[in-house]
Each structure stands twice: as structure tokens, then as C-alpha cells.
Short mmCIF file of C-alpha atoms in Angstrom, two decimals:
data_model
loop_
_atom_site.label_atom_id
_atom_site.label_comp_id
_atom_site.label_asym_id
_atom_site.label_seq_id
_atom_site.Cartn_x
_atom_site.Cartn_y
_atom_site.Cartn_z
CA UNK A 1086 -52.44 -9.42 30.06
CA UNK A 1087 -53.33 -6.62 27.79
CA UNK A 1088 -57.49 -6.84 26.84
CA UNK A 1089 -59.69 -5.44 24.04
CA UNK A 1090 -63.09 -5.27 24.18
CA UNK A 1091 -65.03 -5.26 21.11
CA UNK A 1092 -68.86 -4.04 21.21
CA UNK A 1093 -71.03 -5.36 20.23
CA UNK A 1094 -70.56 -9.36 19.56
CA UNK A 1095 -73.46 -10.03 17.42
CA UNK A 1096 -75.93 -6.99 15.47
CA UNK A 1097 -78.49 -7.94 12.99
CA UNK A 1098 -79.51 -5.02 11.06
CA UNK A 1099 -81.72 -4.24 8.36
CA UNK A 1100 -80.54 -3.12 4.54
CA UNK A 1101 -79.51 0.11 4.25
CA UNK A 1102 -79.38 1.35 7.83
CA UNK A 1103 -75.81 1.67 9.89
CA UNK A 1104 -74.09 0.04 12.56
CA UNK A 1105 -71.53 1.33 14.47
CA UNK A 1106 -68.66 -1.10 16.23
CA UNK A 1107 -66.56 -0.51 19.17
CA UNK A 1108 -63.11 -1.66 19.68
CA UNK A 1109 -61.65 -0.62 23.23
CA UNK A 1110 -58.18 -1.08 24.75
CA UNK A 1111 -59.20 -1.54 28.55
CA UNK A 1112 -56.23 -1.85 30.46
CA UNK A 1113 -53.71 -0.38 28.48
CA UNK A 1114 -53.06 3.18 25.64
CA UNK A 1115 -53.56 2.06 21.56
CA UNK A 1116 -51.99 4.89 19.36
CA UNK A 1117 -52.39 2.50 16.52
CA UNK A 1118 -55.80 0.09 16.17
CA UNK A 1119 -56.89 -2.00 13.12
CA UNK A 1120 -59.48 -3.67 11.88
CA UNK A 1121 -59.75 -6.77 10.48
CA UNK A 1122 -62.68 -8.71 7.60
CA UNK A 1123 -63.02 -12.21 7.82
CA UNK A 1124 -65.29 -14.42 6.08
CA UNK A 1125 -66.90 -18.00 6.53
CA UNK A 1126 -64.13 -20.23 7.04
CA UNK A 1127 -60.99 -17.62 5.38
CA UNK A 1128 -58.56 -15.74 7.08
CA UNK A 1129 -58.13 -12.22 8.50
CA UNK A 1130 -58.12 -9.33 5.58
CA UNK A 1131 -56.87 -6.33 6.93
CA UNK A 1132 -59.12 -3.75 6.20
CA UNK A 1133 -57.89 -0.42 7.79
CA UNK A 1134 -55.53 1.08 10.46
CA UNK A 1135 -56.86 3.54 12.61
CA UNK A 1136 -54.52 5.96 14.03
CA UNK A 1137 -55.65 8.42 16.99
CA UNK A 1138 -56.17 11.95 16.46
CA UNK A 1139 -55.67 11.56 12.23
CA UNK A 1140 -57.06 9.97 9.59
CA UNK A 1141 -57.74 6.39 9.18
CA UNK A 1142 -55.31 4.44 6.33
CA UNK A 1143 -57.12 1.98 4.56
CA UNK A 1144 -56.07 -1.41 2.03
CA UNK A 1145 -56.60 -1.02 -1.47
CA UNK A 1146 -59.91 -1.97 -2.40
CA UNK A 1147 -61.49 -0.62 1.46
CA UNK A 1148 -64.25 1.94 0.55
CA UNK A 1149 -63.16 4.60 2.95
CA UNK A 1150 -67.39 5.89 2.48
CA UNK A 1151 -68.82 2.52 3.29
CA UNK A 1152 -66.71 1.55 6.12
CA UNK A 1153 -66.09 4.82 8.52
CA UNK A 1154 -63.45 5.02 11.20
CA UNK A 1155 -62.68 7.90 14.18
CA UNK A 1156 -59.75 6.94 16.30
CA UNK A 1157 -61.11 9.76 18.82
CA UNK A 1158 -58.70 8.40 21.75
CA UNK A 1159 -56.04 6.81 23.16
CA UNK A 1160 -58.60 3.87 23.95
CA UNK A 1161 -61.20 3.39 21.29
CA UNK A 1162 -61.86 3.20 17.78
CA UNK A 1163 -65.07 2.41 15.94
CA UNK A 1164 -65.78 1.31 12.82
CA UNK A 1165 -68.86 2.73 11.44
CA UNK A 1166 -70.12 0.40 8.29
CA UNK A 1167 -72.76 2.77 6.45
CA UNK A 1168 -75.75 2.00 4.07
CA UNK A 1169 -74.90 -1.97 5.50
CA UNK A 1170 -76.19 -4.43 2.75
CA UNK A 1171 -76.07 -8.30 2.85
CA UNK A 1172 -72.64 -8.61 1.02
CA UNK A 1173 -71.46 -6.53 4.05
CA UNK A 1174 -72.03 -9.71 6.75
CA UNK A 1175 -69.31 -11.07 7.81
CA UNK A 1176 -67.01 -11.50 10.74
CA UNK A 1177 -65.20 -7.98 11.89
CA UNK A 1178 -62.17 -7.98 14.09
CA UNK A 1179 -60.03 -5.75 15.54
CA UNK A 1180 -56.82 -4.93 17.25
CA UNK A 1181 -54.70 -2.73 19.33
CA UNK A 1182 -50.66 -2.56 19.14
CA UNK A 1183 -49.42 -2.16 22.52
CA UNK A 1184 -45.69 -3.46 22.80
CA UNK A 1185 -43.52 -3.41 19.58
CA UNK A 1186 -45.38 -5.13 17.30
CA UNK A 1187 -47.41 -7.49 19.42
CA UNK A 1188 -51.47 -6.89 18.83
CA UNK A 1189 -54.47 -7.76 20.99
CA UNK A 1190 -57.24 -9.11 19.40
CA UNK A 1191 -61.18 -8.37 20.25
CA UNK A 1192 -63.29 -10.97 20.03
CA UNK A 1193 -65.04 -10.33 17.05
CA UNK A 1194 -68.19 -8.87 15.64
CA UNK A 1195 -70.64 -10.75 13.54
CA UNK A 1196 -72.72 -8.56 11.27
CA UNK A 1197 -75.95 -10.06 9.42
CA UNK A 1198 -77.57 -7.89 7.11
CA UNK A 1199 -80.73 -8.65 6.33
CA UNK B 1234 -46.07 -7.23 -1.25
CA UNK B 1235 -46.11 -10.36 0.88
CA UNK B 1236 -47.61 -13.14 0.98
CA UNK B 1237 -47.71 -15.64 3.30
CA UNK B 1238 -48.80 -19.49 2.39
CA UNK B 1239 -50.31 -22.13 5.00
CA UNK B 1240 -50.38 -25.59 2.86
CA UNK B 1241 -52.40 -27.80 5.35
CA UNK B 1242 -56.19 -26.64 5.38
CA UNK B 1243 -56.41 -29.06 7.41
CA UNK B 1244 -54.16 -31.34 10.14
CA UNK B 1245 -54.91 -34.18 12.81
CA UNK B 1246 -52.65 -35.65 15.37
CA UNK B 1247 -53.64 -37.85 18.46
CA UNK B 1248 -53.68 -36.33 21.83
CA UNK B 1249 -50.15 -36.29 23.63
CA UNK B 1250 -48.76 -36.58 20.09
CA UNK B 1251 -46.67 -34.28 18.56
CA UNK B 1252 -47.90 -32.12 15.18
CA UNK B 1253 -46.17 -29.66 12.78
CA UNK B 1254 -47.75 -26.63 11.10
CA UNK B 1255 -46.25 -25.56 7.91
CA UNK B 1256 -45.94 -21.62 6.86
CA UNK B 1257 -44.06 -19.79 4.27
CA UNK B 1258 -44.15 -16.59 3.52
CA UNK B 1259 -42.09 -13.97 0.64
CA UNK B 1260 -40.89 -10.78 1.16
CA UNK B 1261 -38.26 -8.51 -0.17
CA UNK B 1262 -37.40 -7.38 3.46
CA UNK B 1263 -34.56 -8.29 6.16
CA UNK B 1264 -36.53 -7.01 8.94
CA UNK B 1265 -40.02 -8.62 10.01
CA UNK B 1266 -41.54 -10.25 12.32
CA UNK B 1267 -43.54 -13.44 12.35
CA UNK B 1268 -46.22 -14.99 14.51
CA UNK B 1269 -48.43 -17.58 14.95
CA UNK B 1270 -52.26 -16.96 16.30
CA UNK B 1271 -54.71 -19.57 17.28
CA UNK B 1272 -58.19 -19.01 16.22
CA UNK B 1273 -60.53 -21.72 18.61
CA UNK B 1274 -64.36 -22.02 18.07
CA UNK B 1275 -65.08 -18.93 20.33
CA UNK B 1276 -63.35 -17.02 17.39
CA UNK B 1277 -61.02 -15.34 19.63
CA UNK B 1278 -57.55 -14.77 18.09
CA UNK B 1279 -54.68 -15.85 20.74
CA UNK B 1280 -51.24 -14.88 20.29
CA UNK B 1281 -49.29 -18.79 20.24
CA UNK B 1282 -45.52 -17.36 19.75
CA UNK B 1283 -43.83 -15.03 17.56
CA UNK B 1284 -40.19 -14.73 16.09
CA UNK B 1285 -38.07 -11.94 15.00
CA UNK B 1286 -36.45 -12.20 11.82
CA UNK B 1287 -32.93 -10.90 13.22
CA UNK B 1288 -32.84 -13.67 15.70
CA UNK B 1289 -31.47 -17.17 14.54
CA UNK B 1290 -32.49 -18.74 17.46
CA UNK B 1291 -36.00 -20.40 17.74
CA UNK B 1292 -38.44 -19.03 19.82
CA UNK B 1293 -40.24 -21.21 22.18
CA UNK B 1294 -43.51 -20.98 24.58
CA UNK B 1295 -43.86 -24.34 26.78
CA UNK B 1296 -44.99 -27.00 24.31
CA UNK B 1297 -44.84 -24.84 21.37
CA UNK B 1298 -42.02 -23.96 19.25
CA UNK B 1299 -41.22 -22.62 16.04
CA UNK B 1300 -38.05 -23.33 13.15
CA UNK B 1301 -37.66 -20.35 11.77
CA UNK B 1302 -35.34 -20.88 8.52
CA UNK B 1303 -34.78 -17.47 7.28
CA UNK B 1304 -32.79 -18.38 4.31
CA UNK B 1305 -36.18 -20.85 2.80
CA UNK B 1306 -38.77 -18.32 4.15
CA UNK B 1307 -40.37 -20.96 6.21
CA UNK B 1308 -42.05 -20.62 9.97
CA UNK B 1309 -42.85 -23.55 10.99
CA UNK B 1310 -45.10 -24.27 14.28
CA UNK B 1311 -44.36 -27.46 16.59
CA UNK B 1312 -46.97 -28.27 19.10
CA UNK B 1313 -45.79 -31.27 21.84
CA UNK B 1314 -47.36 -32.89 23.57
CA UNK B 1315 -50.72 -32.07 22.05
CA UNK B 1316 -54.01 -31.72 23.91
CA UNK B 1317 -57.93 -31.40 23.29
CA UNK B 1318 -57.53 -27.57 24.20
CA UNK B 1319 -55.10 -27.20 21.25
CA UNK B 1320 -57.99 -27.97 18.74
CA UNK B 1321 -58.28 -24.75 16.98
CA UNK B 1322 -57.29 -22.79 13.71
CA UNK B 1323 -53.76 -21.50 13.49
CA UNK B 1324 -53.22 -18.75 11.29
CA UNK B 1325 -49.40 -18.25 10.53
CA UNK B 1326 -48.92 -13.90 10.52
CA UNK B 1327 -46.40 -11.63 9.00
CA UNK B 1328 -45.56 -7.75 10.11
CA UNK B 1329 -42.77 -5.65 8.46
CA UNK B 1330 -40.84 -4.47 11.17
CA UNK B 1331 -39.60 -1.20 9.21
CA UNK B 1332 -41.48 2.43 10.19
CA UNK B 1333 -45.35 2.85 10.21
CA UNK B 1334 -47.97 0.86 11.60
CA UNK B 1335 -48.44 -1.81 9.37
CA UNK B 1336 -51.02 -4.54 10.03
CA UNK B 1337 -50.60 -8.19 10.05
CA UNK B 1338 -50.56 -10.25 6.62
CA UNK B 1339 -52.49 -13.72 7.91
CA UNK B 1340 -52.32 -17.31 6.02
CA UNK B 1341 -55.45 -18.89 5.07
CA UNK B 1342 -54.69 -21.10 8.29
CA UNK B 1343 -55.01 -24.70 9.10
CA UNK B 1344 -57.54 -26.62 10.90
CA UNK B 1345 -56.42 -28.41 13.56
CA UNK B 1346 -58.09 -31.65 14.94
CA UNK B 1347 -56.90 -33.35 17.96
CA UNK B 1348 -57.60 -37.11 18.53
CA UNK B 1349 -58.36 -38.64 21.83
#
């Protein structure tokens, strides 16, 4: 089956510095990632959809300067979250589309800001 | 926009038991797809089944299987046969099927609980 590797699973970080995210189709081409924000105990929130080789398309409310994404190939995407602060922990997810409209899920990334 | 509605925070059923998870959703579209994903404590999101909206018949995946009533907006999720492994959230998911690369509109899901 199709797998997605997300890097790293855990990052504790201080306030105000970055951390970068990696989200990697392994065994299969992503033209189309996204990434996903979910809380304590909610549901997914799609955040953003990263498209290779263009811009990134984010959901209202998504500061495009706080959370940075390059879709630089066919097989990863990372999601840069800048200037992190403590209402920035939370769970980050994402996916890659590889048949018609079936997505593979990473397993996660929990950022704690401190 | 849609919206998609899970009713049950929260379900339990005994093991071997059978158990039904409620979703509705609203859109304005014909075309869509639907799915369910199950969410266990590892937090890793696992593709359960998924329906397209042009087909009337029910899709099915060994002990799970969905009744897709496109007329009442509903997607429901029946799991047979339950067992310990099932524990887990389900989040019911909705994906416009029209051109772009839309993401996936979750429920708030439902917690699961399986009996011995």
C-alpha cells in the first residue's frame, strides 16, 4: 500500500524559533499534498494544500507568513511553522493524493512550544 | 460550504457485536465523495471505506459497510462483528469530486469503545 512518512514525530521547541516538518510520499508520486491541524481531542482542520512546483493554497483564516510551505517535488512537502509560539502546539498531519481522490495519511507531528 | 455532522462523541458495543456510526453531511453538490477514516491511539489516520456519490450501491470492506442515502445526506458506518482492534476514533470525511485539489472536510468523530 501507498506510505507517507512524516518527519519528525515529536519536536519541542522554544518560543519564537522555527521548525520545519517533512511530509514524504515513499513509494509512490504526490502532485497534490495537504496538511492538516488538529487539536486535543477535535478533528482534522485542513490547513493548506500544497501543490508541486507552485504556490501553496491555503483555508481562510491560515496565515500563509506563520505557517510556510515549498512543494519542491514530486515526493515531499514541508511545512515550515515560523516565529512558533505556544498557541501554535498542536497535532500536524499531512497527506498525499495518489489515486482519484483517495489520500495517505502521515502519522502525525506533535509540536510543543514552550 | 459543507459541513459534515458526527452526532455520537462517543459509542460502545460489546465485542462480536454489531455497532452503527452516524454521519451527515450538506452540500449543494451532485458529485462527491465520502469516506470514513479510523483514527486509533497511535494517531494514525486509516482509510475504513469510502463511497461515491454517483453510486447507489453500498460500498463494503469485510465487516464494514456503509448506507449511503443520498437523498437524506446521511453516511452511515456499520462495523460487524466488532473486535478489540476496532477501538478507535472514526472520523466521517467529505471531498467534492468537481476540478481542483480540494482537501477533505472531517466530522468531529466518534469515540469508539469496544467491550470484551
Amino acid at each position: 500500500g501507498a506510505v507517507v512518512s512524516q518527519h519528525p514525530s515529536w519536536v519541542i521547541c522554544k518560543s519564537g524559533t522555527s521548525v520545519k516538518i517533512e511530509c514524504r510520499s515513499l513509494d509512490f508520486q504526490a502532485t497534490t499534498m495537504f496538511w492538516y491541524r488538529q487539536f486535543p481531542k477535535q478533528s482534522l482542520m485542513l490547513m493548506a494544500t500544497s501543490n508541486e512546483g507552485s504556490k501553496a493554497t491555503y483555508e481562510q483564516g491560515v496565515e500563509k507568513d506563520k505557517f510556510l510551505i515549498n512543494h519542491a517535488s514530486l515526493t515531499l512537502s514541508t511545512l515550515t511553522v515560523t516565529s512558533a509560539h505556544p498557541e501554535d502546539s498542536s497535532f500536524y498531519i499531512c497527506s498525499a493524493r495518489r489515486l482519484a481522490n483517495i489520500q495517505y495519511f502521515g502519522a502525525g507531528t506533535r509540536l510543543s512550544v514552550l | 460550504a459543507q459541513t459534515v455532522t458526527q452526532s455520537q462523541p462517543e459509542m460502545s458495543v460489546q465485542e462480536a457485536e454489531t455497532v452503527t456510526l452516524s454521519c451527515t453531511y450538506d452540500t449543494s453538490e451532485s458529485d462527491y465523495y465520502l469516506f470514513w477514516y479510523k483514527q486509533p491511539p497511535s494517531r494514525q489516520m486509516i482509510l475504513v471505506i469510502r463511497q461515491e456519490a454517483y453510486k447507489q450501491q453500498n460500498a463494503t470492506e469485510n465487516r464494514f459497510s456503509v448506507n449511503f442515502q443520498k437523498a437524506a445526506k446521511s453516511f452511515s458506518l456499520k462495523i460487524s462483528d466488532s473486535q478489540l482492534g476496532d477501538a478507535a476514533m472514526y472520523f466521517c470525511a467529505y471531498r467534492y469530486s468537481g476540478g481542483g485539489a480540494d482537501g477533505l472536510t472531517f466530522g468531529k468523530g466518534t469515540h469508539l469503545i469496544i467491550q470484551p
